Each structure stands twice: as C-alpha cells, then as structure tokens.
PDB file of C-alpha atoms in Angstrom:
ATOM      1  CA  MET A  14      42.880  76.875 -23.975  1.00  0.00           C
ATOM      2  CA  SER A  15      44.489  76.994 -27.423  1.00  0.00           C
ATOM      3  CA  GLU A  16      46.935  74.334 -28.557  1.00  0.00           C
ATOM      4  CA  TYR A  17      50.587  75.154 -28.005  1.00  0.00           C
ATOM      5  CA  ARG A  18      52.592  75.315 -31.228  1.00  0.00           C
ATOM      6  CA  LEU A  19      56.238  76.041 -31.910  1.00  0.00           C
ATOM      7  CA  THR A  20      57.029  78.592 -34.579  1.00  0.00           C
ATOM      8  CA  PRO A  21      58.497  77.235 -37.838  1.00  0.00           C
ATOM      9  CA  SER A  22      61.823  78.938 -37.076  1.00  0.00           C
ATOM     10  CA  VAL A  23      62.090  77.309 -33.626  1.00  0.00           C
ATOM     11  CA  LYS A  24      61.161  73.918 -35.087  1.00  0.00           C
ATOM     12  CA  PHE A  25      64.159  74.345 -37.380  1.00  0.00           C
ATOM     13  CA  THR A  26      66.715  75.835 -34.969  1.00  0.00           C
ATOM     14  CA  ARG A  27      65.920  73.921 -31.751  1.00  0.00           C
ATOM     15  CA  PRO A  28      67.332  70.545 -32.898  1.00  0.00           C
ATOM     16  CA  ILE A  29      70.463  72.312 -34.164  1.00  0.00           C
ATOM     17  CA  VAL A  30      70.992  74.066 -30.827  1.00  0.00           C
ATOM     18  CA  LYS A  31      70.403  70.805 -28.973  1.00  0.00           C
ATOM     19  CA  VAL A  32      72.963  68.843 -31.004  1.00  0.00           C
ATOM     20  CA  ALA A  33      75.544  71.640 -30.849  1.00  0.00           C
ATOM     21  CA  ILE A  34      75.377  72.122 -27.082  1.00  0.00           C
ATOM     22  CA  ARG A  35      75.284  68.376 -26.422  1.00  0.00           C
ATOM     23  CA  SER A  36      78.456  67.986 -28.489  1.00  0.00           C
ATOM     24  CA  ILE A  37      80.184  70.725 -26.482  1.00  0.00           C
ATOM     25  CA  PHE A  38      79.260  69.037 -23.198  1.00  0.00           C
ATOM     26  CA  ARG A  39      80.629  65.721 -24.484  1.00  0.00           C
ATOM     27  CA  ILE A  40      83.941  67.411 -25.279  1.00  0.00           C
ATOM     28  CA  LEU A  41      84.126  69.147 -21.895  1.00  0.00           C
ATOM     29  CA  SER A  42      82.967  66.300 -19.632  1.00  0.00           C
ATOM     30  CA  PRO A  43      82.316  62.580 -19.309  1.00  0.00           C
ATOM     31  CA  ILE A  44      78.521  62.253 -19.176  1.00  0.00           C
ATOM     32  CA  LYS A  45      76.509  59.709 -17.191  1.00  0.00           C
ATOM     33  CA  ILE A  46      72.722  59.372 -17.473  1.00  0.00           C
ATOM     34  CA  GLU A  47      70.852  57.115 -15.031  1.00  0.00           C
ATOM     35  CA  GLY A  48      67.164  56.187 -14.913  1.00  0.00           C
ATOM     36  CA  LYS A  49      66.052  56.733 -18.515  1.00  0.00           C
ATOM     37  CA  GLU A  50      63.536  53.948 -17.980  1.00  0.00           C
ATOM     38  CA  ASN A  51      61.616  56.328 -15.679  1.00  0.00           C
ATOM     39  CA  ILE A  52      60.767  58.796 -18.457  1.00  0.00           C
ATOM     40  CA  PRO A  53      56.994  58.604 -19.170  1.00  0.00           C
ATOM     41  CA  PHE A  54      57.159  58.856 -22.945  1.00  0.00           C
ATOM     42  CA  GLY A  55      53.944  59.697 -24.752  1.00  0.00           C
ATOM     43  CA  LYS A  56      52.105  61.617 -22.041  1.00  0.00           C
ATOM     44  CA  PRO A  57      52.259  65.100 -20.471  1.00  0.00           C
ATOM     45  CA  TYR A  58      54.556  65.623 -17.493  1.00  0.00           C
ATOM     46  CA  ILE A  59      56.688  68.208 -15.702  1.00  0.00           C
ATOM     47  CA  LEU A  60      60.410  67.585 -15.282  1.00  0.00           C
ATOM     48  CA  ALA A  61      61.625  69.059 -11.975  1.00  0.00           C
ATOM     49  CA  MET A  62      65.366  69.543 -11.397  1.00  0.00           C
ATOM     50  CA  ASN A  63      67.746  70.949  -8.800  1.00  0.00           C
ATOM     51  CA  HIS A  64      69.376  74.203  -9.899  1.00  0.00           C
ATOM     52  CA  VAL A  65      72.986  74.992  -9.020  1.00  0.00           C
ATOM     53  CA  SER A  66      74.318  76.939 -11.997  1.00  0.00           C
ATOM     54  CA  ILE A  67      73.641  78.310 -15.464  1.00  0.00           C
ATOM     55  CA  PHE A  68      74.762  74.981 -16.941  1.00  0.00           C
ATOM     56  CA  ASP A  69      71.831  72.951 -15.540  1.00  0.00           C
ATOM     57  CA  PRO A  70      69.094  73.772 -18.111  1.00  0.00           C
ATOM     58  CA  PRO A  71      71.268  73.312 -21.235  1.00  0.00           C
ATOM     59  CA  PHE A  72      72.752  70.104 -19.835  1.00  0.00           C
ATOM     60  CA  ILE A  73      69.453  68.431 -19.042  1.00  0.00           C
ATOM     61  CA  ALA A  74      67.660  69.777 -22.136  1.00  0.00           C
ATOM     62  CA  THR A  75      70.291  68.603 -24.613  1.00  0.00           C
ATOM     63  CA  PHE A  76      70.627  65.105 -23.148  1.00  0.00           C
ATOM     64  CA  TRP A  77      66.897  64.561 -22.556  1.00  0.00           C
ATOM     65  CA  PRO A  78      65.497  62.184 -25.221  1.00  0.00           C
ATOM     66  CA  GLU A  79      62.418  64.371 -25.768  1.00  0.00           C
ATOM     67  CA  MET A  80      62.277  68.062 -26.653  1.00  0.00           C
ATOM     68  CA  LEU A  81      61.683  70.000 -23.441  1.00  0.00           C
ATOM     69  CA  GLU A  82      59.943  73.325 -23.099  1.00  0.00           C
ATOM     70  CA  ILE A  83      61.988  75.616 -20.849  1.00  0.00           C
ATOM     71  CA  ILE A  84      61.161  78.770 -18.918  1.00  0.00           C
ATOM     72  CA  ALA A  85      63.863  81.301 -18.010  1.00  0.00           C
ATOM     73  CA  ALA A  86      64.012  84.703 -16.350  1.00  0.00           C
ATOM     74  CA  GLN A  87      63.639  87.655 -18.697  1.00  0.00           C
ATOM     75  CA  THR A  88      67.030  88.892 -17.490  1.00  0.00           C
ATOM     76  CA  ALA A  89      68.659  85.896 -19.190  1.00  0.00           C
ATOM     77  CA  PHE A  90      67.543  87.343 -22.525  1.00  0.00           C
ATOM     78  CA  GLU A  91      69.425  90.582 -21.862  1.00  0.00           C
ATOM     79  CA  ARG A  92      72.868  89.028 -22.341  1.00  0.00           C
ATOM     80  CA  ARG A  93      74.160  89.197 -25.865  1.00  0.00           C
ATOM     81  CA  GLY A  94      74.951  85.788 -27.331  1.00  0.00           C
ATOM     82  CA  GLN A  95      72.915  84.011 -24.667  1.00  0.00           C
ATOM     83  CA  LYS A  96      69.782  85.819 -25.876  1.00  0.00           C
ATOM     84  CA  GLU A  97      70.150  84.407 -29.389  1.00  0.00           C
ATOM     85  CA  ILE A  98      70.655  80.849 -28.142  1.00  0.00           C
ATOM     86  CA  LEU A  99      67.570  81.072 -25.920  1.00  0.00           C
ATOM     87  CA  GLU A 100      65.490  82.410 -28.805  1.00  0.00           C
ATOM     88  CA  TRP A 101      66.747  79.754 -31.228  1.00  0.00           C
ATOM     89  CA  TYR A 102      65.734  77.064 -28.734  1.00  0.00           C
ATOM     90  CA  GLY A 103      62.386  78.746 -28.059  1.00  0.00           C
ATOM     91  CA  VAL A 104      62.808  79.308 -24.319  1.00  0.00           C
ATOM     92  CA  ILE A 105      59.762  80.951 -22.689  1.00  0.00           C
ATOM     93  CA  PRO A 106      60.681  84.216 -20.874  1.00  0.00           C
ATOM     94  CA  VAL A 107      59.436  84.788 -17.316  1.00  0.00           C
ATOM     95  CA  HIS A 108      59.238  88.033 -15.343  1.00  0.00           C
ATOM     96  CA  ARG A 109      60.154  86.928 -11.843  1.00  0.00           C
ATOM     97  CA  ASP A 110      57.922  87.901  -8.925  1.00  0.00           C
ATOM     98  CA  GLU A 111      55.185  89.110 -11.285  1.00  0.00           C
ATOM     99  CA  TYR A 112      51.819  87.448 -11.890  1.00  0.00           C
ATOM    100  CA  ASP A 113      51.481  86.745 -15.608  1.00  0.00           C
ATOM    101  CA  ARG A 114      48.234  85.091 -16.687  1.00  0.00           C
ATOM    102  CA  ALA A 115      49.336  84.826 -20.306  1.00  0.00           C
ATOM    103  CA  LEU A 116      52.523  83.047 -19.240  1.00  0.00           C
ATOM    104  CA  LEU A 117      50.589  80.541 -17.133  1.00  0.00           C
ATOM    105  CA  ASP A 118      48.230  79.894 -20.050  1.00  0.00           C
ATOM    106  CA  THR A 119      51.255  79.252 -22.280  1.00  0.00           C
ATOM    107  CA  ILE A 120      52.793  76.868 -19.748  1.00  0.00           C
ATOM    108  CA  PHE A 121      49.614  74.841 -19.242  1.00  0.00           C
ATOM    109  CA  SER A 122      48.903  74.816 -22.983  1.00  0.00           C
ATOM    110  CA  ALA A 123      52.400  73.466 -23.650  1.00  0.00           C
ATOM    111  CA  ILE A 124      52.050  70.714 -21.052  1.00  0.00           C
ATOM    112  CA  HIS A 125      48.616  69.573 -22.182  1.00  0.00           C
ATOM    113  CA  SER A 126      49.650  69.685 -25.836  1.00  0.00           C
ATOM    114  CA  GLY A 127      52.147  66.938 -25.007  1.00  0.00           C
ATOM    115  CA  HIS A 128      55.263  69.073 -24.517  1.00  0.00           C
ATOM    116  CA  PRO A 129      57.133  68.146 -21.312  1.00  0.00           C
ATOM    117  CA  LEU A 130      58.075  71.234 -19.293  1.00  0.00           C
ATOM    118  CA  LEU A 131      61.364  71.709 -17.429  1.00  0.00           C
ATOM    119  CA  ILE A 132      61.058  73.517 -14.091  1.00  0.00           C
ATOM    120  CA  ALA A 133      63.494  74.324 -11.287  1.00  0.00           C
ATOM    121  CA  PRO A 134      61.322  74.431  -8.136  1.00  0.00           C
ATOM    122  CA  GLU A 135      64.004  76.502  -6.371  1.00  0.00           C
ATOM    123  CA  GLY A 136      63.334  79.301  -8.849  1.00  0.00           C
ATOM    124  CA  SER A 137      66.744  80.788  -9.521  1.00  0.00           C
ATOM    125  CA  ARG A 138      70.075  78.998  -9.437  1.00  0.00           C
ATOM    126  CA  SER A 139      71.558  78.837  -5.952  1.00  0.00           C
ATOM    127  CA  GLY A 140      75.250  79.115  -6.847  1.00  0.00           C
ATOM    128  CA  GLU A 141      75.980  76.312  -4.386  1.00  0.00           C
ATOM    129  CA  VAL A 142      75.125  72.630  -4.398  1.00  0.00           C
ATOM    130  CA  ALA A 143      72.935  72.704  -1.253  1.00  0.00           C
ATOM    131  CA  MET A 144      69.264  72.768  -2.256  1.00  0.00           C
ATOM    132  CA  GLN A 145      67.055  75.742  -1.407  1.00  0.00           C
ATOM    133  CA  ARG A 146      63.355  75.564  -0.579  1.00  0.00           C
ATOM    134  CA  ALA A 147      60.889  75.344  -3.460  1.00  0.00           C
ATOM    135  CA  LYS A 148      59.123  78.572  -4.431  1.00  0.00           C
ATOM    136  CA  PRO A 149      55.344  78.923  -3.827  1.00  0.00           C
ATOM    137  CA  GLY A 150      54.704  79.838  -7.482  1.00  0.00           C
ATOM    138  CA  VAL A 151      56.023  76.476  -8.619  1.00  0.00           C
ATOM    139  CA  ALA A 152      53.656  74.766  -6.182  1.00  0.00           C
ATOM    140  CA  TYR A 153      50.775  76.559  -7.937  1.00  0.00           C
ATOM    141  CA  ILE A 154      51.926  75.256 -11.338  1.00  0.00           C
ATOM    142  CA  PHE A 155      52.164  71.710  -9.966  1.00  0.00           C
ATOM    143  CA  GLU A 156      48.595  71.932  -8.648  1.00  0.00           C
ATOM    144  CA  LYS A 157      46.998  73.412 -11.752  1.00  0.00           C
ATOM    145  CA  ALA A 158      48.866  71.300 -14.320  1.00  0.00           C
ATOM    146  CA  GLN A 159      47.558  68.024 -12.847  1.00  0.00           C
ATOM    147  CA  VAL A 160      50.224  65.918 -14.551  1.00  0.00           C
ATOM    148  CA  PRO A 161      52.917  63.618 -13.134  1.00  0.00           C
ATOM    149  CA  ILE A 162      56.174  65.181 -11.948  1.00  0.00           C
ATOM    150  CA  VAL A 163      59.446  63.525 -12.961  1.00  0.00           C
ATOM    151  CA  PRO A 164      62.277  64.325 -10.506  1.00  0.00           C
ATOM    152  CA  ALA A 165      65.788  64.791 -11.878  1.00  0.00           C
ATOM    153  CA  GLY A 166      69.039  65.292  -9.999  1.00  0.00           C
ATOM    154  CA  ILE A 167      72.000  66.983 -11.666  1.00  0.00           C
ATOM    155  CA  ILE A 168      75.477  66.446 -10.220  1.00  0.00           C
ATOM    156  CA  GLY A 169      78.620  68.300 -11.243  1.00  0.00           C
ATOM    157  CA  THR A 170      77.425  71.681 -12.524  1.00  0.00           C
ATOM    158  CA  THR A 171      79.172  73.506  -9.704  1.00  0.00           C
ATOM    159  CA  SER A 172      80.164  77.182  -9.741  1.00  0.00           C
ATOM    160  CA  ASP A 173      83.708  76.234 -10.764  1.00  0.00           C
ATOM    161  CA  TYR A 174      82.571  73.878 -13.541  1.00  0.00           C
ATOM    162  CA  TRP A 175      83.525  76.180 -16.421  1.00  0.00           C
ATOM    163  CA  ASP A 176      86.945  77.046 -14.968  1.00  0.00           C
ATOM    164  CA  ARG A 177      87.771  73.357 -14.591  1.00  0.00           C
ATOM    165  CA  ALA A 178      86.338  72.414 -17.978  1.00  0.00           C
ATOM    166  CA  LYS A 179      88.218  75.060 -19.963  1.00  0.00           C
ATOM    167  CA  ARG A 180      91.491  73.915 -18.338  1.00  0.00           C
ATOM    168  CA  GLY A 181      90.868  70.441 -19.704  1.00  0.00           C
ATOM    169  CA  LYS A 182      90.052  68.858 -16.320  1.00  0.00           C
ATOM    170  CA  ARG A 183      86.933  67.220 -17.819  1.00  0.00           C
ATOM    171  CA  PRO A 184      84.771  67.461 -14.669  1.00  0.00           C
ATOM    172  CA  PRO A 185      82.137  64.688 -14.774  1.00  0.00           C
ATOM    173  CA  LEU A 186      78.431  65.455 -15.146  1.00  0.00           C
ATOM    174  CA  THR A 187      75.682  63.101 -14.000  1.00  0.00           C
ATOM    175  CA  LEU A 188      71.922  63.191 -14.568  1.00  0.00           C
ATOM    176  CA  ARG A 189      69.771  60.905 -12.413  1.00  0.00           C
ATOM    177  CA  ILE A 190      66.098  60.455 -13.280  1.00  0.00           C
ATOM    178  CA  GLY A 191      63.614  59.191 -10.712  1.00  0.00           C
ATOM    179  CA  PRO A 192      60.187  57.552 -11.110  1.00  0.00           C
ATOM    180  CA  GLU A 193      57.269  59.888 -11.764  1.00  0.00           C
ATOM    181  CA  ILE A 194      55.418  61.367  -8.798  1.00  0.00           C
ATOM    182  CA  ASN A 195      51.643  61.782  -8.671  1.00  0.00           C
ATOM    183  CA  LEU A 196      51.008  64.491  -6.109  1.00  0.00           C
ATOM    184  CA  PRO A 197      48.067  64.216  -3.698  1.00  0.00           C
ATOM    185  CA  PRO A 198      45.078  66.399  -4.644  1.00  0.00           C
ATOM    186  CA  ILE A 199      44.566  69.646  -2.749  1.00  0.00           C
ATOM    187  CA  VAL A 200      41.086  70.160  -1.318  1.00  0.00           C
ATOM    188  CA  SER A 201      41.724  72.742   1.413  1.00  0.00           C
ATOM    189  CA  LYS A 202      41.037  76.477   1.071  1.00  0.00           C
ATOM    190  CA  GLY A 203      42.770  79.751   1.947  1.00  0.00           C
ATOM    191  CA  LYS A 204      45.922  79.524   4.054  1.00  0.00           C
ATOM    192  CA  GLU A 205      45.608  75.758   4.339  1.00  0.00           C
ATOM    193  CA  ARG A 206      45.544  75.499   0.543  1.00  0.00           C
ATOM    194  CA  ARG A 207      48.792  77.458   0.316  1.00  0.00           C
ATOM    195  CA  LYS A 208      50.331  75.179   2.937  1.00  0.00           C
ATOM    196  CA  SER A 209      49.228  72.109   0.971  1.00  0.00           C
ATOM    197  CA  ARG A 210      50.720  73.515  -2.228  1.00  0.00           C
ATOM    198  CA  GLN A 211      54.027  74.138  -0.495  1.00  0.00           C
ATOM    199  CA  ALA A 212      53.938  70.642   1.001  1.00  0.00           C
ATOM    200  CA  ASN A 213      53.554  69.167  -2.491  1.00  0.00           C
ATOM    201  CA  ALA A 214      56.442  71.270  -3.809  1.00  0.00           C
ATOM    202  CA  ASP A 215      58.561  70.157  -0.854  1.00  0.00           C
ATOM    203  CA  LEU A 216      57.614  66.548  -1.583  1.00  0.00           C
ATOM    204  CA  VAL A 217      58.973  66.908  -5.119  1.00  0.00           C
ATOM    205  CA  MET A 218      62.190  68.418  -3.763  1.00  0.00           C
ATOM    206  CA  SER A 219      62.573  65.557  -1.297  1.00  0.00           C
ATOM    207  CA  HIS A 220      62.399  63.113  -4.211  1.00  0.00           C
ATOM    208  CA  ILE A 221      65.016  65.141  -6.097  1.00  0.00           C
ATOM    209  CA  ALA A 222      67.212  65.130  -2.981  1.00  0.00           C
ATOM    210  CA  GLY A 223      67.014  61.343  -2.967  1.00  0.00           C
ATOM    211  CA  LEU A 224      68.789  61.318  -6.334  1.00  0.00           C
ATOM    212  CA  LEU A 225      71.665  63.485  -5.101  1.00  0.00           C
ATOM    213  CA  PRO A 226      74.722  63.127  -2.829  1.00  0.00           C
ATOM    214  CA  ASP A 227      74.418  64.230   0.799  1.00  0.00           C
ATOM    215  CA  GLU A 228      76.119  67.593   0.251  1.00  0.00           C
ATOM    216  CA  TYR A 229      73.368  68.564  -2.213  1.00  0.00           C
ATOM    217  CA  HIS A 230      70.446  68.015   0.190  1.00  0.00           C
ATOM    218  CA  GLY A 231      70.487  71.473   1.803  1.00  0.00           C
ATOM    219  CA  VAL A 232      67.176  72.375   3.478  1.00  0.00           C
ATOM    220  CA  TYR A 233      65.798  68.938   2.545  1.00  0.00           C
ATOM    221  CA  ALA A 234      68.468  67.002   4.460  1.00  0.00           C
ATOM    222  CA  GLU A 235      65.889  65.771   6.984  1.00  0.00           C
ATOM    223  CA  SER A 236      63.235  64.795   4.434  1.00  0.00           C
ATOM    224  CA  VAL A 237      65.165  62.960   1.709  1.00  0.00           C
ATOM    225  CA  ILE A 238      63.133  60.299  -0.107  1.00  0.00           C
ATOM    226  CA  LYS A 239      65.473  57.625  -1.427  1.00  0.00           C
ATOM    227  CA  LEU A 240      64.619  55.201  -4.211  1.00  0.00           C
ATOM    228  CA  THR A 241      63.671  51.807  -2.785  1.00  0.00           C
TER     229      THR A 241
END
C-alpha cells in the first residue's frame, strides 16, 4: 500500500478553508468543545460522529486540532460553490452503494500514513437528531483499518440551524469527544462475520449516543454507553 500524500495545492488551501469556516462558525454560534484530552495525538485513528445535517463535517473538521481526512458522497461535489470548497479542503469523493477498491485503498493508506479519518457510521445525514443504525460498509472499514475509534457527539446542527443562525439567534454548537474504543477482533466467517461487523459498528454508535442528549439516541436508545 502506497503512502498517502496530499497534493501541494491542498496542503496550501486546506488550512485557509479551515480557518475561514471556523471563523464563520464562531460568528454564527457560541462553540463548546468537551473532551479534547481524549484525542490520541500522534497515532492513527478513525473519528466517528453522529450525522444530522450538512453542517456536521465542516464544524467538526474546522474545530478539530488535527487535520482530518474526510469522505463525502460524489453528489456533494455536484453543487456549485460547495464543490470548490470540498476540493480546496481535499475531501475524498465516495460513490454511495458501490464497491470501490481504489477508494478503500485510499482510505486505509490515509489512516496508516497517520492521517485521522472522519466517518459518519450512519452514512448519510438523517435530517433529524435521532440516530439511525450504522451502515454495514462502515463496519467493514472499522474491521480492516485495525485502529482505535474515537467517538464524537455533535449537538446543535439541527435542520433549522441555518435559519436561526442567519437571523442572529446564535444557536449554540457543542462537540463532545469520548475516549478511544478498541473494537474486539472478528474471527467468525460468513454470515456470522457480517453480524460481528455490524455489532462492532453498533458498539461505536452506542458510545456516540452516550455523548448526546436523550432525544439524539434514536435506534440506540436501549444500548447507550455512558462515560463512567
């Protein structure tokens, strides 16, 4: 597997995009970050977040103290203006519901080259705060990456966030970071292997749920893992 490298243009534009978007968020909202001590600096990891709206990835990426690699649906690159921002940051495009070996190689290369990867286990944004079940494809990435998972809960990026923010309501945004999770190894085969993968993905989501208010728990309401 070849080493993952950013292009010279992305190395230049990514910090600019990060500072610009972070500044906009600070104008629009009071920001609260909890649990920075749980970030495993200096080693590979996957950052797993809940996904309510389009504001989640830019919020977490611009306030995260390390540069995150981000994957996004190819359709996100089809919107003018948004496309340029995604390209300037160096977001990795994904064709949903399609197997892409080259994409997986890129993802694993990025992680093992020391670039933390941001993933939303739910796949697409839900449009509501209640969490949806993790997608099987994410469970595969968790298994093959073999790195710790850092759970992150985002509060406040609701569907009406932009309407409230542009009216000067300054809706608060909160990012809560939990301790890293080392998932149990998977040794089963066939259908049982798929079940074990899904169980690991659900375990990550239960940890994320533990960082969020009750109304965010959704399908994980009965399996929330709270910080002790």
